[in-house]
Coordinates of C-alpha atoms in Angstrom, one line a residue:
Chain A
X1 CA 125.8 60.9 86.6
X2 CA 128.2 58.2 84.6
X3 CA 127.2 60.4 81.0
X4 CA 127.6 63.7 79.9
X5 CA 124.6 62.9 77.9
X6 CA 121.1 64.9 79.0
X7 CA 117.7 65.2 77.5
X8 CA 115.6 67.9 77.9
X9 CA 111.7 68.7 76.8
X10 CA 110.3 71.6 76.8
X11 CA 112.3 74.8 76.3
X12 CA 109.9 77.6 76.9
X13 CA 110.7 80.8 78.7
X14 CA 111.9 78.5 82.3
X15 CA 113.0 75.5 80.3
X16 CA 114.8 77.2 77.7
X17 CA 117.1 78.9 80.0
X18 CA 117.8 76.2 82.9
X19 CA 118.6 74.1 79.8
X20 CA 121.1 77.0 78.2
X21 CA 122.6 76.5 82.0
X22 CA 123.6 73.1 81.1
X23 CA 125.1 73.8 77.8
X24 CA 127.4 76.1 79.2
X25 CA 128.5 73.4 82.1
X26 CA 129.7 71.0 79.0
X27 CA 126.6 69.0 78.8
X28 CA 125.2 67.4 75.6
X29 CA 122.2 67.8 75.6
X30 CA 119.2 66.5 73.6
X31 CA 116.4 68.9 73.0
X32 CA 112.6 68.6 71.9
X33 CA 109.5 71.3 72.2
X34 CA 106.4 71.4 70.5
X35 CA 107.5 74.8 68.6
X36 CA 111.2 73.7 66.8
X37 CA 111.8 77.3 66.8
X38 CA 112.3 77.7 70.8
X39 CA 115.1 75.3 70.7
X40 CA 116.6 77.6 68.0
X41 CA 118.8 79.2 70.9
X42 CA 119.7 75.8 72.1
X43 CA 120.7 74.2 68.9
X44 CA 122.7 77.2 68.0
X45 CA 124.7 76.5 71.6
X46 CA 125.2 72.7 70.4
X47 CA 121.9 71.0 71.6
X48 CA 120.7 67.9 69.5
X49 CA 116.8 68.2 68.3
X50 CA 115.3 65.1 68.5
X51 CA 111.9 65.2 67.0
X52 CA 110.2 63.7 69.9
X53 CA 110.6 62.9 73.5
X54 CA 110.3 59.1 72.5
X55 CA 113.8 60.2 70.3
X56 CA 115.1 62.0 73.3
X57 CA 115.1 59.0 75.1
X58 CA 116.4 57.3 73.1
X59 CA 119.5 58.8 73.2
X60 CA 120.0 59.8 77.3
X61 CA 119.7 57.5 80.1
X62 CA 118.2 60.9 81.8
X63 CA 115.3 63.3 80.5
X64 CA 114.4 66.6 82.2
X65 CA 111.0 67.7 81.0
X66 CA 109.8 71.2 82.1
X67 CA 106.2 71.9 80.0
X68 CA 103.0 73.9 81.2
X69 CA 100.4 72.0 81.9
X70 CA 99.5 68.5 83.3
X71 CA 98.0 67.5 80.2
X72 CA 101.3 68.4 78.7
X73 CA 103.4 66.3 81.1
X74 CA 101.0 63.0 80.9
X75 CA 102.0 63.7 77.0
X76 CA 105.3 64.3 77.2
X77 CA 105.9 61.2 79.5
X78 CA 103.3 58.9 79.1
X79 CA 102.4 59.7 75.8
X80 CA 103.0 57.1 72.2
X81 CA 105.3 59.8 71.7
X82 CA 106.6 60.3 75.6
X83 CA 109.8 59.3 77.0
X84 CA 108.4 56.2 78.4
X85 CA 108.3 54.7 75.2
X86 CA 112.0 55.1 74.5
X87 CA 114.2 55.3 77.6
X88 CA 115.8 51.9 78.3
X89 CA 115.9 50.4 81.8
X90 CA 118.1 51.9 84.5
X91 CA 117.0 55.6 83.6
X92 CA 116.2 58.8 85.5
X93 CA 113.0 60.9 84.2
X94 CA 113.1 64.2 86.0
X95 CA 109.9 66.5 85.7
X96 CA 110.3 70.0 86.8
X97 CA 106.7 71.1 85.4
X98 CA 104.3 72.1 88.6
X99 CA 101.9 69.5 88.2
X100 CA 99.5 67.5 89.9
X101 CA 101.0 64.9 92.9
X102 CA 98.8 62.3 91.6
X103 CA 100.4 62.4 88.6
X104 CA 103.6 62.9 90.0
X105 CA 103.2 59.6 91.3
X106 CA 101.2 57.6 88.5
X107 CA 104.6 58.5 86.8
X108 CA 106.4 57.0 89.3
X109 CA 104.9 54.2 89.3
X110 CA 104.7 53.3 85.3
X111 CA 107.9 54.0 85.3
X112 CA 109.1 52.1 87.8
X113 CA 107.3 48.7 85.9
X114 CA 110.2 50.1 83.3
X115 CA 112.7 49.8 86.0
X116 CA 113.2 53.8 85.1
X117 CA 113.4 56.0 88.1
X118 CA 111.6 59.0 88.3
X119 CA 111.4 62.5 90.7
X120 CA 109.0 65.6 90.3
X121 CA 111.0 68.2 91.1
X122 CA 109.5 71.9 90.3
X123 CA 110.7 75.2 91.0
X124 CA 110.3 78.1 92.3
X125 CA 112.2 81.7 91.8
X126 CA 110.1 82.6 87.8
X127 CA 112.3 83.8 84.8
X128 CA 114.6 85.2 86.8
X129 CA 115.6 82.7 88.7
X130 CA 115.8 80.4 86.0
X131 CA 118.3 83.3 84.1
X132 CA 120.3 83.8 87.1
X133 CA 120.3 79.8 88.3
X134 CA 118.8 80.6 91.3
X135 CA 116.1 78.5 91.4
X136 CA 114.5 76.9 94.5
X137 CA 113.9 73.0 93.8
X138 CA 111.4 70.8 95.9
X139 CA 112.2 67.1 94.9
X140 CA 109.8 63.8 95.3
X141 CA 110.8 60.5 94.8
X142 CA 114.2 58.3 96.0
X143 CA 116.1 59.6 97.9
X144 CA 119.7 58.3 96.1
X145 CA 118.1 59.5 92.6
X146 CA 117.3 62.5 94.4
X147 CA 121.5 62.6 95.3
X148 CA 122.3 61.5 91.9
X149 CA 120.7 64.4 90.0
X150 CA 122.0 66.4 93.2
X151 CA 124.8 67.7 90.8
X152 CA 122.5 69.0 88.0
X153 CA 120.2 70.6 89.7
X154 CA 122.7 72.7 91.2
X155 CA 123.9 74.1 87.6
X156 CA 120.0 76.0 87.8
X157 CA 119.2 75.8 91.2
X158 CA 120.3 77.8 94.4
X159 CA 117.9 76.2 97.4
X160 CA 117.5 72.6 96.7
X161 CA 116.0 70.4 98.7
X162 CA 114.4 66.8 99.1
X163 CA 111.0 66.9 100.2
X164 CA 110.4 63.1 100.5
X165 CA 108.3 60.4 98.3
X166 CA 106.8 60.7 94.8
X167 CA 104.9 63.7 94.8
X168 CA 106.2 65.4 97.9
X169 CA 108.1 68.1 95.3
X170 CA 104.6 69.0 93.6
X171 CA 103.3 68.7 97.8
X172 CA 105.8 71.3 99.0
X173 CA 104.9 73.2 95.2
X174 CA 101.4 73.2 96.1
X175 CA 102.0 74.6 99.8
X176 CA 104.3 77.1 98.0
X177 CA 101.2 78.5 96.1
X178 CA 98.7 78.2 98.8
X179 CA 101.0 80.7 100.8
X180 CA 101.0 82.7 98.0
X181 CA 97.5 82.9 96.9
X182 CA 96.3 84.5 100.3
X183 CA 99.3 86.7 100.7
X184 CA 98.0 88.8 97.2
X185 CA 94.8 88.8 98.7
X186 CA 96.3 90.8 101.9
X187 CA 98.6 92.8 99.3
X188 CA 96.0 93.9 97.2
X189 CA 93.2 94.8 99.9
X190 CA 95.7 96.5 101.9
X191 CA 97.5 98.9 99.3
X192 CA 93.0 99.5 97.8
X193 CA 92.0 100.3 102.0
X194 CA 95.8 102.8 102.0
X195 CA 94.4 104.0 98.2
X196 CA 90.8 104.0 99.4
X197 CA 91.7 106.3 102.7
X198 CA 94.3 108.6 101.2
X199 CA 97.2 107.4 101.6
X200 CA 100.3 107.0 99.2
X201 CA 101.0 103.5 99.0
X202 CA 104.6 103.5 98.6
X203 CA 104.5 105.2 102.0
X204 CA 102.4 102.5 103.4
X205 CA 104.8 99.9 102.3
X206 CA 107.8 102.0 103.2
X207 CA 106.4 101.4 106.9
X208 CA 104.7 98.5 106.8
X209 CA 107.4 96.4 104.8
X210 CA 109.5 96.1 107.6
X211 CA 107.6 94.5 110.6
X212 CA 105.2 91.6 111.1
X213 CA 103.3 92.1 107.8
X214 CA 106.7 92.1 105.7
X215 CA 106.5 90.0 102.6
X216 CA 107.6 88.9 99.3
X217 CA 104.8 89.8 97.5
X218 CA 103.9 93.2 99.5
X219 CA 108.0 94.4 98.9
X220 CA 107.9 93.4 95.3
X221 CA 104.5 93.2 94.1
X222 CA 103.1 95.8 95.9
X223 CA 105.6 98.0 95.0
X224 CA 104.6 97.3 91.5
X225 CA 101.2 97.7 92.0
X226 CA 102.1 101.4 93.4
X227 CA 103.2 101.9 90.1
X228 CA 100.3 100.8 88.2
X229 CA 103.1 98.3 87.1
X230 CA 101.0 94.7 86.0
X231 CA 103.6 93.2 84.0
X232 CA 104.0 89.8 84.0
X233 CA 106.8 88.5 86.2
X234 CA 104.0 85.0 86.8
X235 CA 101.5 85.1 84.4
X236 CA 98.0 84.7 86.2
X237 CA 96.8 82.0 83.6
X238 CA 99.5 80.0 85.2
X239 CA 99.1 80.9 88.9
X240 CA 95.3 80.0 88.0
X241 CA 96.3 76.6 86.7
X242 CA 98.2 76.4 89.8
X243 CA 95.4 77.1 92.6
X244 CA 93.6 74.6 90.1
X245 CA 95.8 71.7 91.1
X246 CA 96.1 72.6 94.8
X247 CA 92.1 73.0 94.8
X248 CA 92.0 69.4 93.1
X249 CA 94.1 67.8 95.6
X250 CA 92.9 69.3 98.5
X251 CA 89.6 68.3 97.5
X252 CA 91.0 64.6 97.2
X253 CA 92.1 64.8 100.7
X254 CA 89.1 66.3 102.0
X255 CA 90.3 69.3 102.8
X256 CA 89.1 72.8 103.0
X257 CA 91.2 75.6 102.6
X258 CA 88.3 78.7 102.6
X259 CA 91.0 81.4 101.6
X260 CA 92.8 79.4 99.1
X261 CA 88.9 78.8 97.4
X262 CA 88.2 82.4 97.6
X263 CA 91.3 83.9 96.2
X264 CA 91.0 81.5 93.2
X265 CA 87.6 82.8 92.5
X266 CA 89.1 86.5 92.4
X267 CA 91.8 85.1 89.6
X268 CA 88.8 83.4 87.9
X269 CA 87.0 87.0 87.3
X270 CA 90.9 88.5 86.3
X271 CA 90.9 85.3 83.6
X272 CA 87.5 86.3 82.8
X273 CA 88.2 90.2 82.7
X274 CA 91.2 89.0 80.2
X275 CA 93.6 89.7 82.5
X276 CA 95.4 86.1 81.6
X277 CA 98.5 87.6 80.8
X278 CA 99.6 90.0 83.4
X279 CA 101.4 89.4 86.4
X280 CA 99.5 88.2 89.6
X281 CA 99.8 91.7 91.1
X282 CA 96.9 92.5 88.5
X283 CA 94.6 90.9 90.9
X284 CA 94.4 94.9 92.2
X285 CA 92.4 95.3 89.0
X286 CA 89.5 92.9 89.6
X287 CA 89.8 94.5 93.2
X288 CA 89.6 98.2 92.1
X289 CA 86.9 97.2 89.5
X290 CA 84.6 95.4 92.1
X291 CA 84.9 98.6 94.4
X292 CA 84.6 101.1 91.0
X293 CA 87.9 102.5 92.3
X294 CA 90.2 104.1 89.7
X295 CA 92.8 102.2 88.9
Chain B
X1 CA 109.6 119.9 123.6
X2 CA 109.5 122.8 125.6
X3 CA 109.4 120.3 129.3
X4 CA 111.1 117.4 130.3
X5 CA 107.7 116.4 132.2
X6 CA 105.5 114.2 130.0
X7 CA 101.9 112.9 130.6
X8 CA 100.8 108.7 130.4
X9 CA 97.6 107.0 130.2
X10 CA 97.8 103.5 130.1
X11 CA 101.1 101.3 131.7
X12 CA 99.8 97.9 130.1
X13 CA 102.3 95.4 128.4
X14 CA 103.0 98.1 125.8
X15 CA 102.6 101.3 127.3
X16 CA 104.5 100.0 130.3
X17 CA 107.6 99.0 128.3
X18 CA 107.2 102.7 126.7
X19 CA 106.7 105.0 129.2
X20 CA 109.6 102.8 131.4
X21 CA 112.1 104.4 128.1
X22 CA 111.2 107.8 128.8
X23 CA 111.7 107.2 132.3
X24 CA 115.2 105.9 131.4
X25 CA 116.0 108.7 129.4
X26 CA 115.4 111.1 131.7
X27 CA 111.7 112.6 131.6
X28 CA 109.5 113.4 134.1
X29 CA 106.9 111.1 133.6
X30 CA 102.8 111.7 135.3
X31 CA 101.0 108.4 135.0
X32 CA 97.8 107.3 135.5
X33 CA 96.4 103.7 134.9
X34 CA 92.8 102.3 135.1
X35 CA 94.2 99.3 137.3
X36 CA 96.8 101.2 139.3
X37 CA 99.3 98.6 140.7
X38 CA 99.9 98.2 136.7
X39 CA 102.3 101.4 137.6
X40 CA 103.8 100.3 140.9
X41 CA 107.3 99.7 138.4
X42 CA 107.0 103.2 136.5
X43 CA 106.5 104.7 140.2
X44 CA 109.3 102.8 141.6
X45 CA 111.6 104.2 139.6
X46 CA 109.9 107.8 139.6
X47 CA 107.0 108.1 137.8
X48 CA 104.5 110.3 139.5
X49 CA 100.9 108.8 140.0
X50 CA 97.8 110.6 139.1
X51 CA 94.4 109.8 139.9
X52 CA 92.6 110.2 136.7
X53 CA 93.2 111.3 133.0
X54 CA 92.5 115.0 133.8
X55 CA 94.8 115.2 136.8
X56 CA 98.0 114.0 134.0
X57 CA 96.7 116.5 131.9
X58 CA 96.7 119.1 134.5
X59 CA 100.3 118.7 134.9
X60 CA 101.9 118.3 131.2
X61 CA 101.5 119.9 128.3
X62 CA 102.1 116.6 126.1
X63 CA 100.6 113.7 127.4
X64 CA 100.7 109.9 125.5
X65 CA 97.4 107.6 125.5
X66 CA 98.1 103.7 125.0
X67 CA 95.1 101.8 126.0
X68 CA 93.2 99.2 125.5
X69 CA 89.8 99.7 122.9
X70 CA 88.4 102.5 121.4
X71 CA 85.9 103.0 124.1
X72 CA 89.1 103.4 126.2
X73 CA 90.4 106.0 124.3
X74 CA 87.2 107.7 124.0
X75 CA 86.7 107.6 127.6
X76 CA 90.3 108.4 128.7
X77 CA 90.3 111.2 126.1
X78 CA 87.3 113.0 125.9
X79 CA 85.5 111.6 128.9
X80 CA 84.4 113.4 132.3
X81 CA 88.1 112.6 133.8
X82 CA 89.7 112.6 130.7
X83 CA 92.5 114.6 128.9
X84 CA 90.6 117.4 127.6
X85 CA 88.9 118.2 130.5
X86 CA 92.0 119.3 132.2
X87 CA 94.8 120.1 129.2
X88 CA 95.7 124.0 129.0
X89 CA 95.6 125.6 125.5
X90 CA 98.7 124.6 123.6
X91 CA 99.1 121.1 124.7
X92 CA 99.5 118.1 122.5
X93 CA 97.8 115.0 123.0
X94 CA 99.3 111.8 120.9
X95 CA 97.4 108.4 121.2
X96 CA 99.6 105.9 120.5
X97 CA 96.5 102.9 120.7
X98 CA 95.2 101.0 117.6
X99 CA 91.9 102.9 117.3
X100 CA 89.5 104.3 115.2
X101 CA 89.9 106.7 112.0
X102 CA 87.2 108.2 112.7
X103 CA 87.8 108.7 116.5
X104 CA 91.3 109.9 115.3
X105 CA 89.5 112.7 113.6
X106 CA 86.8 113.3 116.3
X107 CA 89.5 113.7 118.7
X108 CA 91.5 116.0 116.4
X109 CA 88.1 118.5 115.7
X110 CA 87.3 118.2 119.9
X111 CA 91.3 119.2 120.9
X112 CA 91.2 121.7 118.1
X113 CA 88.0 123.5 119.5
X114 CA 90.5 123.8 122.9
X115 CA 94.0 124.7 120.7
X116 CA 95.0 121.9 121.9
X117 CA 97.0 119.6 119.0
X118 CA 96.1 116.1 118.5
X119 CA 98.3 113.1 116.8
X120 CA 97.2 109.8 116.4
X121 CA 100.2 107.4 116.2
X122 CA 99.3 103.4 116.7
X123 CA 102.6 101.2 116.4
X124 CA 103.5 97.8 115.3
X125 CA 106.4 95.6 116.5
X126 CA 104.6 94.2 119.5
X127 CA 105.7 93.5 123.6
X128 CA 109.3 92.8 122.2
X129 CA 109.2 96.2 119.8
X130 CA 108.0 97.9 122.7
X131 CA 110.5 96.6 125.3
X132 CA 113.4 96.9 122.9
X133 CA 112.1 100.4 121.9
X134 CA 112.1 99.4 118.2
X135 CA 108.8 99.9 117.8
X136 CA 107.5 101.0 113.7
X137 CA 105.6 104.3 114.3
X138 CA 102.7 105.5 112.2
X139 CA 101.0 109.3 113.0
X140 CA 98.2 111.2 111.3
X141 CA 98.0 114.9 112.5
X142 CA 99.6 118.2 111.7
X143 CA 103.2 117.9 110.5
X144 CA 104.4 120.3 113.1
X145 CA 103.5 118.5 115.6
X146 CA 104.4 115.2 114.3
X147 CA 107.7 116.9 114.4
X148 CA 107.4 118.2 117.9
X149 CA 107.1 115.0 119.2
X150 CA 109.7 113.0 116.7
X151 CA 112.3 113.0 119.7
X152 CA 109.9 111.7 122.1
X153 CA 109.4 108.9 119.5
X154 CA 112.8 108.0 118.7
X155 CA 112.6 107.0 122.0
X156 CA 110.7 103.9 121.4
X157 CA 110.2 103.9 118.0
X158 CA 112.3 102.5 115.4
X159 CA 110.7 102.9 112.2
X160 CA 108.2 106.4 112.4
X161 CA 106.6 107.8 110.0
X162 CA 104.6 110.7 109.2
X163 CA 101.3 109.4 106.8
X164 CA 99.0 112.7 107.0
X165 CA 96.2 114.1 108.0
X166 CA 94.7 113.4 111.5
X167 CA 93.3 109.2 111.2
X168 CA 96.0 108.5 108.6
X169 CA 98.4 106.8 111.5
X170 CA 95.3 104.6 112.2
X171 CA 94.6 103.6 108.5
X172 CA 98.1 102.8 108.0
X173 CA 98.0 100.7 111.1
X174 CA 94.7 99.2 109.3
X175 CA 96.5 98.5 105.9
X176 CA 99.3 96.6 107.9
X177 CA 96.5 94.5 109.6
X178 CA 94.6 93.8 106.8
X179 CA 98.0 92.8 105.1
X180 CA 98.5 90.2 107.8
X181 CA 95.1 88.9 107.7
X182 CA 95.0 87.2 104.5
X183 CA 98.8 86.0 105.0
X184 CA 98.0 84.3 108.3
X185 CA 95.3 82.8 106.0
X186 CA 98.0 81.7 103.5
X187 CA 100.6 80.6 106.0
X188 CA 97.8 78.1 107.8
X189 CA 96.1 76.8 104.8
X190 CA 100.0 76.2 103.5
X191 CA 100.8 74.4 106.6
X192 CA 97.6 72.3 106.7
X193 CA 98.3 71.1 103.5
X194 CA 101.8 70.6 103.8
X195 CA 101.0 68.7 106.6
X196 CA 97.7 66.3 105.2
X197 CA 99.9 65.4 102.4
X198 CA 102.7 64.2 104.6
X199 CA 105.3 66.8 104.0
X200 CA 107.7 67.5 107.1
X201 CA 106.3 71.5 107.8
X202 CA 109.5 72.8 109.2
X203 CA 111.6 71.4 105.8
X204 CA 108.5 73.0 103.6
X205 CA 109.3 76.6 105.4
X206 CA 112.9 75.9 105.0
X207 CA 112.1 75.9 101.2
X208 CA 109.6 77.7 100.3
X209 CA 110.1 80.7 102.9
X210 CA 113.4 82.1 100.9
X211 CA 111.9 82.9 97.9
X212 CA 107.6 84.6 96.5
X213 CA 106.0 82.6 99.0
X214 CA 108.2 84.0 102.1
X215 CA 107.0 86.7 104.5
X216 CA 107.1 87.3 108.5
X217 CA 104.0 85.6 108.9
X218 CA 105.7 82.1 107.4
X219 CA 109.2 82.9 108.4
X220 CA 108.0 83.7 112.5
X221 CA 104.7 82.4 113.3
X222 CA 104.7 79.5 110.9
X223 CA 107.8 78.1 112.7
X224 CA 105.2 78.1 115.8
X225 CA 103.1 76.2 114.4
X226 CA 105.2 73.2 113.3
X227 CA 106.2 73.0 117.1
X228 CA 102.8 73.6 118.2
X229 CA 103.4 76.6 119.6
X230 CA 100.2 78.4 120.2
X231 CA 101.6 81.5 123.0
X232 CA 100.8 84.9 122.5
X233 CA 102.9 87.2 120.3
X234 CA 99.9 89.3 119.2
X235 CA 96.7 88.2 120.9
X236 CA 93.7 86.7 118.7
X237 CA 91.8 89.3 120.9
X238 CA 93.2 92.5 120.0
X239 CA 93.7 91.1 116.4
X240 CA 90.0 90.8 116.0
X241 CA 89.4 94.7 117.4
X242 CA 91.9 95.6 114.8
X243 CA 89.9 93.4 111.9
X244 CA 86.6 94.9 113.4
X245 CA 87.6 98.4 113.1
X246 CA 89.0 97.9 109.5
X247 CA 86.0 96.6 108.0
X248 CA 84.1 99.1 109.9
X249 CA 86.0 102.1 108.1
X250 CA 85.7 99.7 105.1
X251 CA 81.9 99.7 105.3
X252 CA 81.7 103.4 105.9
X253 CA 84.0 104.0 102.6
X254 CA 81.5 101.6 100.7
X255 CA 85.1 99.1 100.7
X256 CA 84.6 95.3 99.4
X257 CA 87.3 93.4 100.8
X258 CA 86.5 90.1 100.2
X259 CA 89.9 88.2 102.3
X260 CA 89.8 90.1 105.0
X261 CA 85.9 89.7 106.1
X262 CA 86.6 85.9 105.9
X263 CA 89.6 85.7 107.6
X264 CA 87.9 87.4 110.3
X265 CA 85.2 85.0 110.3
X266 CA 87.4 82.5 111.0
X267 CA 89.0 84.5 114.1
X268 CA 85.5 85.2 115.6
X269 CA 85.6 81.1 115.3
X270 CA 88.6 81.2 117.0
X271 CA 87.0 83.6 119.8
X272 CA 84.1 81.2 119.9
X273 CA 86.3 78.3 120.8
X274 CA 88.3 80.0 123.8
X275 CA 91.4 81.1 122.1
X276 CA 91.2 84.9 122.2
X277 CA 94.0 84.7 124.3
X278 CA 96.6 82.6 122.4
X279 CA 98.5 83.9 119.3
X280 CA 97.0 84.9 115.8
X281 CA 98.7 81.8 114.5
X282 CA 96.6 79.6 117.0
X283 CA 94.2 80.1 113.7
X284 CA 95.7 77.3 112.5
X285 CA 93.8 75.1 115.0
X286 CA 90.3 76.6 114.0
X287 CA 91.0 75.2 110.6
X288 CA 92.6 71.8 112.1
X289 CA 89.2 72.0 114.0
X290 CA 87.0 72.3 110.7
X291 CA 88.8 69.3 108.6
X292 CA 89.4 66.8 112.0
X293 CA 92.9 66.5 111.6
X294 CA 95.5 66.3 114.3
X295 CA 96.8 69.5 116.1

């Protein structure tokens, strides 16, 4: 990157700390978010607010933006408001929100008639990650913008890697959380059948952690769910919004994907139940309610 | 153990890779196989042939049972020429096949009325498990006894565990295949739509198989499937006994599990097309099937 100079919208629980990241590596950095007070942290590191992305741009030839939803991002960018309406030719417009491809690429696309370059690049490793700047990041767009920002992302990011065109990021985001979405399913009716027969769960993972059905989300999740532990470490509401997008875009392509439908319908009830808030691992709750289990 | 001379029933893929360790380490091994040149190796390098189930039985006091179905074990167990028609009082019986609960139990009640103790202990970790004598261990039975026959196990086993009562080895091997069910679901659907939106499928797995979304499932059998490798780790045949016998004991304990009865709907598709005797990842092409894409 030729500046020092970095904007960033959106400084929520992810945003706020990948941005804290580039603070300490000498950056100056522009901030915005809906609620001033989340960039209270920031400013008191030596972040700039700006009172609206258009202001951001303004002042950086490249904006990150990492928001929630895709209604957010199509505001943040595209918005009267949006960094499109204030970054000047020859700049770089990164969003690290997990969004839709499509828009991914609409993005692309206006801003290319800007001559402004753009990638979606979201994550993947939660809070934690983000704190530790461990992040895994799936980039879309060109490649030598992908090589430019290379340098950045590595100040948050641990596995980083270029997936291909506009919209590949969100793509390989997508695939990310179709993997996932099953997997709970096979957590979560695995530990209820161990529950169900007898068995103490943490046992059951003990032994079964290890071989062919070893995962992520039985070795961590699971774990927690032994312990009746349904805190959030990724909110459902977001997971849901998630499957949403993968749902949508599969549907575009004409593509089923009969567990992916199924498991979304399961998180539907645990929105419903007003479970919104708790970790995906509370997807044992909807379970052990269906099957008038205790929990 | 009291005697180096141990009793086997059944010298298939697994059980032959098994019973050749205790060979190896020195027992005294009496065999007996349904299709008998399926021993011609164990008797090459000393295994004594017998001509039925009760004739094994008739000369050790511990005898192993790996078979096939759980007609098999019924039949090599409790039938006319089976174990219990020719054990003494005192013997112990293990069966080491994927089987029934319930059967577990049956058999336990049945060698009880004899004195005769009964484990059941199915194992995971497949023909390479079994030949490297890592094999993950899971027995239901009387603690004792488990203990008994703990150096017999070491033997082949890796990972054992003791999970309870008699039928608690077999619902722990059913929580570890329901577990895989739904991720095989995940890791298809994630390559399908890595690969309808374009995405290289080996660079998605590089990325997204480090961090929530990775498991054994993505890591192993996913690889396969980007190279179109459809051979036979675990065979869609026996996977679908498993499946079967899990929602059985599911429907007995009044059990909902909603991913697991589609995902082996989706099997019984893949039985229906010819591929019982491919891989469970060969899954994927059931789905490839259903949305006319591509293998």
């Amino acid at each position: 990157m030729k500046s020092k100079k970095i904007g960033w919208i959106g400084t929520g629980i992810m945003g706020g700390s990948m941005c804290m990241h580039l603070l300490k590596a000498g950056y100056e950095v522009y901030v915005h978010n809906r609620t001033k007070e989340k960039t209270d942290l920031l400013t008191a590191q030596g972040a700039i607010w700006c009172e609206s992305p258009t202001r951001v741009a303004e002042n950086c030839s490249t904006v990150f933006a990492m928001v929630g939803y895709p209604a957010d991002v199509r505001s943040v960018i595209l918005g009267p408001d949006g960094v499109l309406a204030g970054m000047a030719p020859g700049g770089i417009l990164v969003d690290m929100t997990t969004s839709e491809p499509s828009l991914a690429f609409e993005i692309f696309t206006r801003a290319g008639q800007q001559k402004i370059a753009a990638l979606d690049a979201p994550v993947s490793g939660g809070d934690i990650g983000a704190r530790e700047g461990k992040l895994a990041i799936m980039a879309g767009g060109e490649r030598d913008i992908f090589e430019a920002c290379l340098p950045i992302f590595e100040i948050f990011g641990g596995n980083i890697a270029y997936m291909g065109h506009a919209g590949a990021g969100q793509h390989t985001k997508m695939s990310n959380q179709i993997m996932i979405a099953s997997t709970m399913a096979g957590v979560v009716e695995s530990l209820l059948y161990a529950a169900k027969s007898g068995l103490d769960m943490d046992e059951v993972i003990d032994i079964i952690g290890k071989g062919a059905a070893s995962a992520f989300s039985l070795n961590v999740l699971g774990r927690k769910i032994a312990k009746q532990d349904f805190n959030p470490g990724f909110f459902i509401k977001h997971f849901v919004k998630d499957m949403g997008i993968a749902l949508d875009e599969a549907r575009r392509m004409n593509l089923m994907l009969p567990g992916l439908s199924l498991v979304h319908q399961f998180y539907l009830s645990a929105m419903a139940l007003g479970y919104e808030n708790l970790g995906t691992q509370a997807l044992y709750k909807v379970l052990v309610g269906l099957n008038r289990m205790d929990s």
